[in-house]
XYZ file of C-alpha atoms in Angstrom:
356
model
C 0.032 0.009 0.004
C 1.640 3.184 -1.133
C 1.109 6.818 -0.158
C -2.510 7.542 -1.142
C -3.601 10.937 -0.039
C -6.771 11.921 -1.868
C -7.418 15.445 -3.105
C -8.832 18.358 -1.270
C -7.821 19.835 2.079
C -10.528 22.351 2.899
C -8.679 25.303 4.334
C -11.503 27.804 4.132
C -14.796 28.165 2.238
C -13.919 27.672 -1.404
C -10.259 27.141 -0.699
C -8.577 23.731 -0.973
C -5.245 22.042 -0.813
C -4.869 19.321 -3.419
C -3.200 16.187 -2.271
C -2.499 13.215 -4.559
C -0.359 10.100 -4.540
C 2.487 12.231 -5.826
C 2.158 14.820 -3.102
C 0.613 18.197 -2.162
C -0.307 21.123 -4.423
C -2.206 24.306 -3.740
C -5.235 25.539 -5.709
C -8.568 27.028 -4.915
C -11.830 25.311 -5.848
C -12.973 21.811 -6.706
C -11.206 19.591 -9.219
C -11.674 20.970 -12.658
C -11.816 24.544 -11.407
C -9.312 27.176 -10.386
C -10.063 30.001 -7.958
C -7.653 32.800 -7.289
C -7.953 34.386 -3.853
C -6.973 38.029 -3.289
C -7.767 40.964 -1.052
C -10.508 42.164 -3.338
C -12.303 38.901 -3.928
C -12.344 35.675 -5.906
C -11.899 34.808 -9.540
C -13.350 31.436 -10.491
C -12.191 29.862 -13.735
C -13.481 26.460 -14.825
C -11.730 24.490 -17.650
C -12.987 21.474 -19.582
C -9.944 19.183 -20.240
C -9.258 18.572 -23.880
C -11.775 21.078 -25.235
C -10.123 24.435 -24.787
C -13.377 25.749 -23.338
C -13.238 27.854 -20.213
C -15.663 29.656 -17.932
C -14.603 32.507 -15.740
C -16.440 34.695 -13.142
C -15.285 37.347 -10.686
C -16.740 37.705 -7.186
C -16.327 40.422 -4.613
C -16.029 39.245 -1.009
C -19.188 41.233 0.007
C -21.412 39.764 -2.679
C -23.025 36.357 -2.992
C -21.697 33.747 -5.355
C -23.510 32.222 -8.372
C -21.553 29.218 -9.305
C -22.304 27.351 -12.529
C -21.901 23.666 -13.357
C -18.438 22.642 -14.658
C -19.228 20.692 -17.771
C -16.920 17.637 -17.686
C -17.046 13.869 -18.482
C -18.870 13.444 -15.213
C -21.357 15.795 -13.554
C -19.447 18.284 -11.521
C -20.324 21.590 -9.989
C -18.272 24.558 -9.025
C -18.568 25.086 -5.244
C -19.292 28.815 -4.853
C -18.393 30.782 -1.812
C -21.407 31.439 0.461
C -22.659 35.030 0.600
C -20.556 37.161 2.951
C -17.656 34.658 3.092
C -14.335 36.163 4.173
C -10.902 35.263 2.807
C -8.468 33.416 5.098
C -6.672 35.799 7.413
C -3.353 34.987 5.871
C -4.482 36.209 2.462
C -5.013 39.813 3.606
C -2.474 40.399 6.402
C -0.073 43.117 5.369
C 3.417 44.194 6.545
C 2.170 46.363 9.408
C -0.167 43.631 10.718
C 2.664 41.090 10.732
C 5.196 43.487 12.269
C 3.922 43.133 15.783
C 3.746 39.305 15.698
C 6.332 37.110 17.332
C 9.086 36.114 14.931
C 8.032 32.507 14.633
C 4.382 33.497 13.980
C 5.429 35.999 11.335
C 7.412 33.204 9.608
C 4.286 30.975 9.740
C 2.130 33.709 8.247
C 4.667 34.329 5.465
C 4.725 30.599 4.816
C 0.930 30.460 4.616
C 0.924 33.367 2.212
C 3.479 31.612 0.002
C 1.416 28.423 0.141
C -1.668 30.249 -0.996
C 0.373 31.532 -3.992
C 1.519 27.906 -4.714
C 5.138 29.017 -3.871
C 5.951 25.847 -2.025
C 9.735 26.304 -1.945
C 9.469 29.617 0.034
C 6.543 28.267 2.023
C 8.725 25.357 3.215
C 11.564 27.755 4.070
C 9.287 29.893 6.191
C 7.571 26.909 7.943
C 10.991 25.454 8.735
C 12.036 28.835 9.984
C 9.025 29.058 12.237
C 9.791 25.570 13.628
C 13.398 26.537 14.265
C 12.330 29.663 16.182
C 9.697 27.789 18.133
C 10.035 23.983 18.360
C 6.554 23.840 19.754
C 4.985 25.141 16.596
C 3.451 21.939 15.432
C 1.390 23.697 12.810
C 4.637 24.427 10.962
C 5.768 20.831 11.282
C 2.547 19.522 9.791
C 2.450 21.868 6.822
C 6.170 21.348 6.257
C 5.558 17.562 6.136
C 2.842 18.046 3.465
C 5.128 20.156 1.295
C 7.967 17.642 1.771
C 5.687 14.845 0.624
C 5.102 16.834 -2.608
C 8.836 16.910 -3.116
C 8.920 13.139 -2.503
C 11.197 13.644 0.455
C 9.433 11.014 2.505
C 12.246 10.534 5.018
C 12.222 14.128 6.109
C 8.378 14.272 5.953
C 8.234 11.229 8.249
C 10.596 12.881 10.731
C 8.347 16.125 10.842
C 5.187 13.981 11.310
C 6.955 12.077 14.045
C 7.530 15.380 15.833
C 3.894 16.299 15.490
C 2.885 12.979 17.025
C 5.541 13.148 19.676
C 4.197 16.490 20.826
C 0.934 14.840 21.920
C -0.951 17.948 20.775
C -4.298 17.577 18.921
C -4.943 21.174 17.890
C -3.230 23.414 15.349
C -3.975 26.943 16.503
C -1.960 28.937 13.944
C -3.292 26.859 11.104
C -6.868 27.482 12.190
C -6.164 31.205 12.905
C -4.568 32.062 9.599
C -5.835 29.502 7.113
C -9.288 28.544 8.257
C -11.247 27.310 11.199
C -11.899 24.197 13.256
C -13.660 22.638 10.238
C -10.346 22.130 8.403
C -10.227 18.675 6.968
C -8.859 16.589 4.112
C -9.479 13.276 2.423
C -7.042 10.483 3.014
C -7.257 7.231 1.034
C -6.877 4.481 3.607
C -7.013 1.825 0.838
C -7.129 2.186 -2.964
C -10.981 2.455 -2.835
C -11.742 3.818 0.582
C -11.237 7.478 1.530
C -11.652 9.006 4.970
C -12.553 12.601 5.623
C -10.120 13.670 8.359
C -9.709 16.854 10.417
C -6.119 18.040 10.670
C -5.516 16.694 14.112
C -3.284 14.155 15.865
C -5.379 11.249 14.575
C -4.835 12.440 11.018
C -1.114 12.798 11.644
C -0.960 9.170 12.749
C -2.804 7.930 9.641
C -0.696 10.120 7.315
C 2.567 8.971 8.920
C 1.406 5.360 8.502
C 0.943 6.002 4.783
C 4.369 7.635 4.465
C 5.955 4.630 6.110
C 4.185 2.342 3.700
C 5.452 4.435 0.808
C 8.945 3.740 2.088
C 8.146 0.026 2.452
C 8.298 0.244 6.236
C 5.242 -1.917 6.943
C 6.295 -2.904 10.475
C 6.800 0.736 11.399
C 3.478 1.634 9.892
C 1.807 -1.074 11.909
C 3.490 0.160 15.095
C 2.340 3.779 14.510
C -1.295 2.648 14.030
C -1.059 0.485 17.122
C 0.197 3.538 19.013
C -2.744 5.480 17.783
C -5.066 2.741 19.146
C -3.236 2.871 22.519
C -3.957 6.568 22.678
C -7.690 5.943 22.339
C -8.197 6.134 18.541
C -10.248 3.043 17.763
C -12.764 4.233 15.164
C -13.609 2.277 12.009
C -11.024 4.146 9.897
C -8.190 3.260 12.392
C -9.451 -0.292 12.387
C -9.437 -0.459 8.539
C -5.857 0.862 8.455
C -4.810 -1.753 11.020
C -6.669 -4.593 9.212
C -5.079 -3.651 5.872
C -1.610 -3.759 7.453
C -2.319 -7.104 9.012
C -3.345 -8.287 5.484
C -0.279 -6.972 3.860
C 1.884 -8.691 6.481
C -0.271 -11.842 6.347
C -0.919 -11.727 10.033
C -4.210 -13.594 9.590
C -4.934 -14.450 13.235
C -4.596 -10.841 14.299
C -6.652 -9.702 11.304
C -9.477 -12.130 12.015
C -9.567 -11.113 15.719
C -9.653 -7.372 14.835
C -12.259 -7.633 11.984
C -14.780 -10.079 13.408
C -18.123 -8.610 14.282
C -17.985 -6.033 11.470
C -21.329 -5.296 9.792
C -21.854 -3.953 6.246
C -22.690 -0.262 6.797
C -20.447 1.662 4.448
C -17.277 1.339 2.306
C -15.057 1.227 5.392
C -16.877 -1.776 6.771
C -16.994 -3.517 3.338
C -13.265 -3.087 3.008
C -12.764 -4.640 6.457
C -15.023 -7.579 5.447
C -13.078 -7.928 2.210
C -9.795 -8.375 4.162
C -11.461 -10.635 6.604
C -12.671 -12.881 3.800
C -9.175 -13.111 2.343
C -7.710 -14.051 5.716
C -10.316 -16.772 6.168
C -9.585 -18.090 2.673
C -5.811 -18.240 3.330
C -6.522 -20.153 6.521
C -8.647 -22.631 4.624
C -11.890 -21.636 6.420
C -13.821 -21.625 3.140
C -17.378 -21.682 4.576
C -16.559 -18.839 6.890
C -14.959 -16.890 4.067
C -18.098 -17.349 1.930
C -20.317 -16.066 4.759
C -18.120 -12.945 5.237
C -17.785 -12.128 1.541
C -21.492 -12.621 0.806
C -22.159 -10.180 3.690
C -19.845 -7.691 2.069
C -21.785 -7.933 -1.179
C -25.243 -7.959 0.401
C -25.606 -4.150 0.343
C -24.419 -2.307 -2.826
C -25.919 1.109 -2.606
C -23.307 3.853 -2.087
C -20.559 1.285 -2.177
C -17.411 1.480 -4.313
C -17.968 -0.475 -7.537
C -14.293 -1.490 -7.714
C -14.347 -2.606 -4.113
C -17.367 -4.783 -4.832
C -15.607 -6.275 -7.879
C -12.534 -6.980 -5.745
C -14.753 -8.679 -3.165
C -16.565 -10.755 -5.780
C -13.215 -11.803 -7.222
C -12.140 -13.228 -3.806
C -15.509 -14.840 -3.463
C -14.986 -16.624 -6.861
C -11.544 -17.697 -5.637
C -13.034 -19.232 -2.490
C -15.541 -21.206 -4.623
C -12.747 -22.337 -6.852
C -10.504 -23.470 -3.973
C -13.351 -25.347 -2.337
C -14.045 -27.246 -5.580
C -17.265 -25.451 -6.500
C -16.159 -24.744 -10.053
C -19.593 -23.803 -11.464
C -20.204 -21.291 -8.660
C -16.784 -19.851 -9.217
C -17.415 -19.386 -12.907
C -20.737 -17.689 -12.196
C -19.005 -15.145 -9.963
C -16.256 -14.542 -12.472
C -18.804 -14.001 -15.260
C -20.673 -11.475 -13.076
C -17.382 -9.575 -12.937
C -17.011 -9.825 -16.740
C -20.494 -8.266 -17.100
C -19.217 -5.253 -15.177
C -15.644 -5.060 -16.412
C -14.526 -7.284 -19.197
C -10.837 -6.458 -18.578
C -10.806 -7.007 -14.818
C -7.575 -8.712 -13.752
C -7.293 -12.250 -15.120
C -11.029 -12.984 -14.938
C -11.478 -13.839 -18.672
C -8.681 -16.421 -18.604
C -10.152 -17.917 -15.422
C -13.566 -18.279 -17.093
C -11.978 -19.807 -20.157
C -9.977 -22.270 -17.922
C -13.104 -23.226 -15.935
C -15.127 -23.658 -19.189
C -12.456 -25.996 -20.582
C -12.584 -28.201 -17.452
């Protein structure tokens, strides 16, 4: 499992930080749209990839917004700013306002302003300067780590995230003060198909560090950091899914089964846990138990990831095949073909089962 941060850190209304597998980048607006933030207001520009078409609209801070749909391959709407919305504090602070701040806080503000302009090199320099002036400025450590991830400097990013976790703090006062509010959050892909909406807090730092460790191939370290999160009281379904996936990657089946048992199909997170539980049962040769678990994972499909359901059905077919139920295995594989004709090696498996 590599580093899979999903797009969109909500820093303020209409303002986002884009995070992908390759790292972190700053823009404003939803995917497919670009919003420039300035002291006077907002400029929204929406592009349609591959067409050359573009839509642009200017908006004063004091006026309401009237966003229009972004015409793309899939339905997508521009998220307008609500009437009366204000820009983040860092966007409008001038020289005089910063002059009376403490040196480390001034450095943090300068870094935030650079980040809003997508000047990540200078943003990183200012955040690191703030951290050097005040080692307790965990806000600077966190944002530095995100920029370092963008530069694929995972070792240094891990070190900065370790300092955030080591601090024991769960709030980021400067980040909230100058870039947004307590509603700051971002999407982190816990698995290839399951994303979690996380607030920028200590729990999110644990999960992000676990992903960085996995990017480095440090699965045991990743497992240790998730277990440490559990020991500090974080035991929600997202933490459980991260733990279960690591047990799966390390083929620690007994630990996986103990952690995942009792899960009910309520959302994508629970389906993913059942998916890994079914695989562990299959590896242990508990075919009837695996069938029960995997069927439960497929029982509810509304609002579930289609790819996750296909992955689950693929394992279900494997269980049927391993238990000698060839016709049932072929039926499951063919259901996958009906959805995705090129899915993995399903076509060759169907052909092989047809021949026998």
